[in-house]
Amino acid sequence: MQSLPLSADLIADANARAAEALAEDYEALGRKLSRSGISIDIIKDRVAGFSVAVPSWGAGRGGTRFAKFPIAGEPTNIHEKLEDCAVIQQLSRVTPRVSPHFPWDKVSDYAALREEAASLGLGFDAVNSNTFQDQPGQAHSYNTGSLSSTIEATRLQAVEHNIECIEIGKQLGSRDLTVWVGDGTNFPGQQDLGRSLDRYLDAAAQVYAALPDDWRMLLEHKMFEPAFYSTVISDWGSSILAAQELGPKAKCLVDLGHHAPNVNIEQIVARLHRFGKLGGFHFNDSKYGDDDLDSGSINPHQLFLVFNELVEAELNPRDGFDPAYMIDQSHNVTDPIESMLSSAEAITQCYAKALLVDRAALHAAQQANDTMIAFQALRRAYTIDVSPIVAKAREDAGGAIDVLAAYRTSQWRNRKAQKRKTVGLGAGIV
Ligand code: LRH
Ligand code: MN
């Protein structure tokens, strides 16, 4: 039995005020698209089938190494994080799954947690292990690395933690384990760059061996941070080679913020897909480093180009093309719910725009080396305001036409500020 956090009346009242304008805009866009032989309803149905998971750790305020500025009413545990993720899903209708992180989201009864999430209209996506922080009472520190540490007991501890995450994920109904390790060095010579990878591959193979048949292991590469000279899995090349070495259940996860500025991420997506290793995404945006800013807030065109490759991939599926779409952001200055509502909108809009690309015209122009016509095929789709399609799909699914307006009307954060304990000052990601 579901008990959703917001009253259905709140959404109905908000939509009543916006429905007429939406109907007008939807109809006008429908006429425009039909002139190009595109059925707006078919596009809307494709958009209605799209979804992206939200990170449990994104429900609270994030911070940097310098500081974290909590807000009153932010969640303080997984139960409150699920409530807030349920608000995002109830309004947006595109975020039905939560990606948890362990041990941050540890509880004693995962079957009960799964029920609790289900009663809030939520399921669980990929589970994330954490061998980049030491926990109180931990036997072996990860200050020498984790899966690639020179210390066998430390590697074994990291392997066991990842296997424990798989066991938790099985109880939550997940089917993916995301493995990001911060392992690396700050000085030339600090570690042997070849042997570090060998140790990582040997330990990762032990985690791989524990995967159930229908599970995947998603390797997340990252250029730097917390290591600032070398990182064991630093780029898509290291990641795909490791995934090929591990086996068919190992895939690569692309976190958009984990690349040097100006790297052509959409081409990385095309390459990983070509070799059947495109396993998933952590959507966010960045200007300098792993800034974990809201998706599409800095470079929405890049996000569109990534989805353009994903729609091409959908048309040419290879070896189990079923990427896990997830958001991974740090909300340092906004209400996390508002940021995730805004990001889910930006991501879904980029998917809708990519669906509007006239692929026949694009491919013909590419074949004919007609550069400008090829470019314009993408640009024409990118410049279409698809918000009526995304809003209509949302309204049809029981969500809010204007998610931010409905959220603010709900006074959710203020109400929670009365109930939830205050989060202390601190620094760091959570
Ligand atoms: C590493 C990362 C990884 C998570 C962490 C919260 O930068 O992107 O995906 O485990 O952020
Ligand atoms: Mn990530």
Coordinates of C-alpha atoms and ligand atoms in Angstrom, one line a residue:
M1 CA 0.0 0.0 0.0
Q2 CA 1.6 3.3 -1.1
S3 CA 1.6 6.4 1.0
L4 CA 3.2 9.2 -1.0
P5 CA 4.6 12.2 0.8
L6 CA 2.6 14.9 -1.0
S7 CA -1.2 15.2 -1.1
A8 CA -2.6 14.4 -4.6
D9 CA -4.8 17.5 -4.2
L10 CA -1.7 19.7 -4.1
I11 CA -0.6 18.4 -7.5
A12 CA -4.1 18.5 -8.9
D13 CA -4.6 22.1 -7.8
A14 CA -1.3 23.2 -9.1
N15 CA -1.9 21.4 -12.5
A16 CA -5.4 23.0 -12.8
R17 CA -3.7 26.4 -12.9
A18 CA -1.2 25.3 -15.6
A19 CA -3.1 22.7 -17.7
E20 CA -4.7 25.1 -20.3
A21 CA -1.4 26.8 -21.1
L22 CA 0.3 23.4 -21.4
A23 CA -2.4 22.0 -23.7
E24 CA -2.0 25.1 -26.0
D25 CA 1.8 24.8 -26.1
Y26 CA 1.6 21.0 -26.6
E27 CA -0.8 21.4 -29.5
A28 CA 1.3 24.2 -31.1
L29 CA 4.4 22.1 -30.9
G30 CA 2.5 19.1 -32.2
R31 CA 1.6 21.0 -35.3
K32 CA 5.2 22.2 -35.8
L33 CA 6.6 18.7 -35.5
S34 CA 3.9 17.2 -37.8
R35 CA 5.1 19.5 -40.5
S36 CA 8.4 17.5 -40.3
G37 CA 6.5 14.2 -40.2
I38 CA 7.0 13.7 -36.5
S39 CA 4.2 12.5 -34.2
I40 CA 4.4 14.4 -30.9
D41 CA 2.4 11.7 -29.1
I42 CA 5.0 9.0 -30.2
I43 CA 7.8 11.2 -28.8
K44 CA 5.8 11.8 -25.7
D45 CA 5.3 8.0 -25.2
R46 CA 9.1 7.4 -25.6
V47 CA 9.8 10.2 -23.1
A48 CA 7.2 8.6 -20.7
G49 CA 9.3 5.4 -20.8
F50 CA 12.5 7.2 -19.7
S51 CA 13.7 7.3 -16.1
V52 CA 16.9 8.3 -14.2
A53 CA 17.8 7.2 -10.7
V54 CA 18.6 9.7 -7.9
P55 CA 21.6 9.3 -5.5
S56 CA 20.7 8.9 -1.8
W57 CA 23.7 11.1 -1.0
G58 CA 22.3 13.9 -3.2
A59 CA 19.2 14.3 -1.0
G60 CA 21.3 16.1 1.6
R61 CA 23.5 19.2 1.2
G62 CA 26.9 18.4 -0.1
G63 CA 30.1 20.2 0.6
T64 CA 33.7 20.6 -0.4
R65 CA 36.9 20.1 1.6
F66 CA 36.5 23.6 2.8
A67 CA 33.0 23.5 4.2
K68 CA 29.5 22.2 4.0
F69 CA 26.5 24.5 4.7
P70 CA 23.5 22.4 5.9
I71 CA 19.9 23.6 5.4
A72 CA 17.2 23.2 8.0
G73 CA 15.0 20.2 7.3
E74 CA 17.6 18.3 5.2
P75 CA 17.5 14.5 5.6
T76 CA 19.8 13.0 8.3
N77 CA 19.4 9.3 7.5
I78 CA 18.3 6.9 4.7
H79 CA 14.7 7.0 5.8
E80 CA 14.4 10.8 5.5
K81 CA 16.4 10.6 2.2
L82 CA 13.9 8.2 0.8
E83 CA 11.1 10.5 1.8
D84 CA 12.7 13.4 -0.1
C85 CA 13.5 11.1 -3.1
A86 CA 9.8 10.2 -3.1
V87 CA 8.8 13.9 -3.3
I88 CA 11.1 14.2 -6.4
Q89 CA 9.4 11.1 -8.0
Q90 CA 5.9 12.2 -7.1
L91 CA 6.4 15.5 -8.8
S92 CA 8.6 14.5 -11.7
R93 CA 7.6 10.9 -12.4
V94 CA 11.0 10.2 -14.0
T95 CA 13.0 9.2 -10.9
P96 CA 11.4 6.0 -9.6
R97 CA 14.7 4.5 -8.3
V98 CA 17.3 5.5 -5.7
S99 CA 21.0 4.6 -5.9
P100 CA 22.2 3.9 -2.3
H101 CA 25.7 4.2 -1.0
F102 CA 27.2 1.9 1.7
P103 CA 28.0 2.2 4.6
W104 CA 26.4 5.7 4.4
D105 CA 22.9 4.1 4.0
K106 CA 23.5 1.1 6.3
V107 CA 20.4 -0.3 8.2
S108 CA 19.8 -3.5 10.1
D109 CA 16.8 -4.7 8.0
Y110 CA 17.1 -4.3 4.2
A111 CA 13.9 -6.2 3.4
A112 CA 12.1 -3.6 5.5
L113 CA 14.0 -0.8 3.8
R114 CA 12.8 -2.2 0.4
E115 CA 9.2 -2.3 1.6
E116 CA 9.5 1.2 3.0
A117 CA 10.8 2.5 -0.4
A118 CA 8.1 0.6 -2.2
S119 CA 5.4 2.3 0.0
L120 CA 6.9 5.6 -1.1
G121 CA 6.7 4.6 -4.8
L122 CA 10.4 3.9 -5.1
G123 CA 12.8 1.1 -5.9
F124 CA 16.6 0.7 -5.7
D125 CA 19.1 1.1 -8.6
A126 CA 22.8 0.3 -8.5
V127 CA 24.4 0.0 -5.1
N128 CA 27.7 1.9 -4.5
S129 CA 30.6 0.6 -2.4
N130 CA 32.9 2.9 -0.5
T131 CA 36.5 2.1 -0.1
F132 CA 37.6 5.7 -0.3
Q133 CA 36.9 6.5 3.4
D134 CA 37.9 4.7 6.6
Q135 CA 35.0 3.8 9.0
P136 CA 35.3 3.8 12.8
G137 CA 36.9 0.6 14.0
Q138 CA 38.0 -0.5 10.5
A139 CA 40.8 -3.0 10.7
H140 CA 42.9 -1.7 7.7
S141 CA 43.0 1.9 6.5
Y142 CA 42.5 2.8 2.9
N143 CA 45.2 5.4 3.0
T144 CA 47.4 3.1 0.9
G145 CA 44.5 2.5 -1.5
S146 CA 41.9 -0.2 -1.5
L147 CA 41.5 -2.8 -4.3
S148 CA 45.0 -1.9 -5.5
S149 CA 46.7 -1.5 -2.1
T150 CA 50.1 -3.2 -1.7
I151 CA 48.7 -4.6 1.6
E152 CA 46.9 -7.9 1.0
A153 CA 44.7 -7.6 4.1
T154 CA 43.6 -4.1 2.9
R155 CA 42.7 -5.5 -0.6
L156 CA 40.8 -8.4 1.0
Q157 CA 38.9 -6.0 3.3
A158 CA 37.9 -4.0 0.2
V159 CA 36.8 -7.1 -1.7
E160 CA 34.7 -8.2 1.3
H161 CA 33.1 -4.8 1.5
N162 CA 32.1 -4.9 -2.1
I163 CA 30.7 -8.5 -1.7
E164 CA 28.7 -7.2 1.3
C165 CA 27.3 -4.5 -0.9
I166 CA 26.2 -7.1 -3.4
E167 CA 24.5 -9.1 -0.6
I168 CA 22.7 -5.9 0.5
G169 CA 21.7 -5.1 -3.1
K170 CA 20.2 -8.5 -3.6
Q171 CA 17.8 -7.8 -0.6
L172 CA 17.0 -4.3 -2.1
G173 CA 16.2 -5.7 -5.6
S174 CA 19.3 -4.0 -7.2
R175 CA 21.2 -5.7 -10.0
D176 CA 24.2 -3.5 -10.4
L177 CA 27.3 -2.8 -8.2
T178 CA 29.1 0.5 -8.9
V179 CA 32.7 0.4 -8.0
W180 CA 34.6 3.6 -7.9
V181 CA 38.0 3.5 -6.2
G182 CA 40.0 6.7 -5.5
D183 CA 43.2 4.6 -5.5
G184 CA 46.2 6.5 -6.9
T185 CA 49.3 8.4 -6.0
N186 CA 50.4 12.0 -5.3
F187 CA 54.1 11.6 -6.2
P188 CA 55.9 10.1 -9.2
G189 CA 57.4 6.8 -8.1
Q190 CA 55.0 6.5 -5.1
Q191 CA 53.6 3.3 -6.7
D192 CA 54.4 1.2 -9.7
L193 CA 51.8 2.2 -12.3
G194 CA 51.7 -1.3 -13.8
R195 CA 51.6 -3.4 -10.6
S196 CA 48.9 -1.1 -9.1
L197 CA 46.6 -2.1 -11.9
D198 CA 47.5 -5.7 -11.6
R199 CA 46.6 -5.7 -7.9
Y200 CA 43.3 -3.9 -8.7
L201 CA 42.5 -6.4 -11.5
D202 CA 43.2 -9.4 -9.1
A203 CA 41.0 -8.0 -6.3
A204 CA 38.3 -6.8 -8.7
A205 CA 38.2 -10.4 -10.1
Q206 CA 37.3 -11.6 -6.7
V207 CA 34.4 -9.2 -6.5
Y208 CA 33.4 -10.2 -10.0
A209 CA 33.3 -13.8 -9.0
A210 CA 30.7 -13.0 -6.3
L211 CA 28.3 -11.4 -8.8
P212 CA 25.0 -13.2 -9.3
D213 CA 24.3 -14.3 -12.9
D214 CA 22.0 -11.4 -13.7
W215 CA 24.1 -8.7 -12.0
R216 CA 26.7 -6.2 -13.5
M217 CA 29.7 -4.6 -12.1
L218 CA 30.0 -1.0 -13.2
L219 CA 33.5 0.4 -13.2
E220 CA 33.7 4.1 -12.7
H221 CA 36.8 5.9 -14.0
K222 CA 38.0 9.3 -12.8
M223 CA 41.0 11.3 -13.9
F224 CA 42.0 12.6 -10.5
E225 CA 40.9 13.4 -6.9
P226 CA 41.5 12.3 -4.2
A227 CA 44.8 11.3 -5.9
F228 CA 46.5 14.1 -7.8
Y229 CA 49.4 12.5 -9.7
S230 CA 48.0 9.1 -10.9
T231 CA 44.7 7.3 -10.5
V232 CA 44.5 3.5 -11.0
I233 CA 41.3 3.7 -13.1
S234 CA 41.8 7.2 -14.5
D235 CA 40.1 7.1 -17.9
W236 CA 37.8 5.2 -20.2
G237 CA 40.7 3.3 -21.7
S238 CA 41.8 1.8 -18.3
S239 CA 38.1 1.1 -17.5
I240 CA 37.3 -0.7 -20.7
L241 CA 40.5 -2.8 -20.6
A242 CA 39.7 -3.7 -17.0
A243 CA 36.1 -4.6 -17.9
Q244 CA 37.2 -6.7 -20.8
E245 CA 39.7 -8.4 -18.6
L246 CA 37.1 -9.1 -15.8
G247 CA 34.4 -10.5 -18.1
P248 CA 31.0 -9.9 -19.7
K249 CA 29.2 -8.8 -16.5
A250 CA 31.8 -5.9 -16.1
K251 CA 30.8 -2.7 -17.8
C252 CA 31.9 0.9 -17.7
L253 CA 30.1 3.8 -16.0
V254 CA 30.6 7.3 -17.3
D255 CA 30.5 10.1 -14.7
L256 CA 30.4 13.2 -16.8
G257 CA 32.5 15.1 -14.3
H258 CA 35.4 12.7 -14.3
H259 CA 37.1 13.9 -17.4
A260 CA 39.6 16.7 -18.2
P261 CA 37.9 19.9 -19.5
N262 CA 36.8 19.7 -23.2
V263 CA 37.2 16.0 -23.4
N264 CA 34.7 14.6 -26.1
I265 CA 32.6 12.6 -23.7
E266 CA 30.0 11.8 -26.4
Q267 CA 32.7 10.0 -28.3
I268 CA 33.7 8.0 -25.2
V269 CA 30.0 7.0 -25.0
A270 CA 30.1 5.8 -28.7
R271 CA 33.3 3.9 -28.2
L272 CA 32.1 2.1 -25.0
H273 CA 28.8 1.2 -26.8
R274 CA 30.7 -0.1 -29.9
F275 CA 32.5 -2.6 -27.7
G276 CA 29.4 -3.6 -25.6
K277 CA 30.8 -2.1 -22.5
L278 CA 28.5 0.9 -21.9
G279 CA 27.1 0.1 -18.5
G280 CA 25.8 3.4 -17.0
F281 CA 26.0 7.1 -16.3
H282 CA 26.4 9.5 -13.4
F283 CA 24.9 12.6 -14.8
N284 CA 26.1 16.0 -13.5
D285 CA 27.9 19.0 -14.9
S286 CA 31.2 20.7 -14.4
K287 CA 33.4 23.7 -15.5
Y288 CA 36.7 22.8 -14.0
G289 CA 37.1 19.5 -12.1
D290 CA 34.7 17.0 -10.6
D291 CA 32.4 19.9 -9.6
D292 CA 29.2 17.7 -9.4
L293 CA 27.1 20.6 -10.5
D294 CA 23.5 20.2 -11.7
S295 CA 23.1 18.3 -14.9
G296 CA 22.8 20.6 -17.9
S297 CA 23.5 23.7 -15.8
I298 CA 26.9 24.5 -17.4
N299 CA 27.1 22.7 -20.7
P300 CA 23.5 21.5 -21.8
H301 CA 24.7 21.0 -25.4
Q302 CA 27.2 18.4 -24.3
L303 CA 24.4 16.6 -22.4
F304 CA 22.3 16.7 -25.6
L305 CA 25.3 15.3 -27.6
V306 CA 25.6 12.4 -25.1
F307 CA 21.9 11.6 -25.5
N308 CA 22.3 11.9 -29.3
E309 CA 24.8 9.0 -29.1
L310 CA 22.5 7.1 -26.7
V311 CA 19.6 7.4 -29.2
E312 CA 21.9 6.1 -31.9
A313 CA 22.9 3.3 -29.6
E314 CA 19.3 2.5 -28.9
L315 CA 18.9 2.1 -32.7
N316 CA 22.0 -0.1 -32.9
P317 CA 21.8 -2.1 -29.6
R318 CA 24.9 -4.2 -28.9
D319 CA 25.5 -6.9 -26.3
G320 CA 22.7 -6.0 -23.7
F321 CA 22.5 -2.3 -24.3
D322 CA 20.8 -1.3 -21.1
P323 CA 22.7 1.5 -19.4
A324 CA 21.9 2.5 -15.9
Y325 CA 21.0 6.2 -15.9
M326 CA 21.8 7.9 -12.5
I327 CA 22.3 11.4 -11.2
D328 CA 25.5 12.0 -9.1
Q329 CA 25.6 15.6 -7.9
S330 CA 26.6 17.6 -4.8
H331 CA 24.2 20.3 -3.9
N332 CA 26.2 22.8 -2.0
V333 CA 24.1 26.0 -2.5
T334 CA 20.5 24.9 -3.4
D335 CA 17.7 22.9 -1.9
P336 CA 18.7 19.4 -3.0
I337 CA 15.2 18.5 -4.0
E338 CA 15.0 21.5 -6.3
S339 CA 18.3 20.7 -7.9
M340 CA 17.3 17.1 -8.6
L341 CA 13.9 18.2 -10.0
S342 CA 15.7 20.7 -12.2
S343 CA 18.4 18.1 -13.2
A344 CA 15.9 15.4 -14.0
E345 CA 14.1 17.9 -16.2
A346 CA 17.3 18.9 -18.0
I347 CA 18.3 15.2 -18.6
T348 CA 14.8 14.2 -19.8
Q349 CA 14.7 17.3 -22.1
C350 CA 18.0 16.3 -23.7
Y351 CA 16.7 12.8 -24.3
A352 CA 13.5 14.3 -25.9
K353 CA 15.6 16.6 -28.1
A354 CA 17.8 13.7 -29.2
L355 CA 14.6 11.8 -30.2
L356 CA 13.7 14.7 -32.5
V357 CA 16.9 14.4 -34.6
D358 CA 16.0 13.5 -38.2
R359 CA 18.3 10.5 -38.3
A360 CA 17.7 9.8 -42.0
A361 CA 18.7 13.3 -43.0
L362 CA 21.7 13.2 -40.6
H363 CA 23.0 9.9 -41.9
A364 CA 22.5 10.9 -45.5
A365 CA 24.3 14.1 -45.0
Q366 CA 27.1 12.3 -43.1
Q367 CA 27.4 9.8 -46.0
A368 CA 27.5 12.7 -48.5
N369 CA 30.0 14.7 -46.4
D370 CA 27.6 17.5 -46.3
T371 CA 28.9 18.9 -43.1
M372 CA 26.5 21.9 -42.7
I373 CA 23.3 19.8 -43.3
A374 CA 24.6 17.1 -40.9
F375 CA 25.3 19.7 -38.2
Q376 CA 22.0 21.4 -38.8
A377 CA 20.2 18.1 -38.3
L378 CA 21.5 18.1 -34.7
R379 CA 21.2 21.8 -34.1
R380 CA 17.5 22.0 -35.4
A381 CA 16.5 19.3 -32.8
Y382 CA 18.6 20.9 -30.0
T383 CA 16.9 24.3 -30.5
I384 CA 13.3 22.9 -30.2
D385 CA 11.7 23.7 -26.9
V386 CA 10.5 20.2 -25.8
S387 CA 9.3 21.3 -22.4
P388 CA 5.6 20.8 -23.4
I389 CA 6.4 17.2 -24.3
V390 CA 8.2 16.5 -21.0
A391 CA 5.5 18.3 -19.0
K392 CA 2.7 16.5 -20.8
A393 CA 4.3 13.1 -20.1
R394 CA 4.6 14.1 -16.5
E395 CA 1.0 15.3 -16.2
D396 CA -0.2 12.1 -17.8
A397 CA 1.7 10.1 -15.2
G398 CA 0.2 12.0 -12.3
G399 CA 3.1 14.4 -11.8
A400 CA 3.2 18.2 -11.6
I401 CA 3.2 20.3 -14.7
D402 CA 5.4 22.9 -13.0
V403 CA 7.5 20.8 -10.5
L404 CA 9.3 23.7 -8.8
A405 CA 6.1 25.7 -8.3
A406 CA 4.3 22.7 -6.9
Y407 CA 7.3 21.8 -4.6
R408 CA 7.4 25.4 -3.2
T409 CA 3.6 25.4 -2.7
S410 CA 4.0 22.1 -0.7
Q411 CA 6.2 23.9 1.9
W412 CA 7.9 20.5 2.3
R413 CA 11.3 21.8 3.4
N414 CA 9.8 24.2 6.0
R415 CA 7.6 21.4 7.3
K416 CA 10.6 19.0 7.6
A417 CA 12.6 21.7 9.3
Q418 CA 10.1 21.6 12.2
K419 CA 10.5 17.8 12.5
R420 CA 14.0 16.8 11.5
K421 CA 17.1 17.2 13.7
T422 CA 19.6 19.9 12.7
V423 CA 22.6 18.7 10.7
G424 CA 25.9 19.8 12.2
L425 CA 28.4 22.0 10.4
G426 CA 31.2 20.0 8.7
A427 CA 33.0 19.5 5.4
G428 CA 33.2 17.0 2.7
I429 CA 30.6 15.2 0.5
V430 CA 28.0 14.0 3.1
Ligands
LRH1 C1 33.4 9.9 -7.1 C2 31.9 9.7 -7.2 C3 31.5 8.3 -7.1 C4 30.7 8.2 -5.8 C5 31.1 9.5 -5.1 C6 30.0 10.0 -4.2 O1 33.8 11.2 -7.4 O2 31.5 10.2 -8.4 O3 30.5 8.0 -8.0 O4 30.9 7.1 -5.1 O5 31.3 10.4 -6.2
MN2 MN 30.0 9.3 -9.7

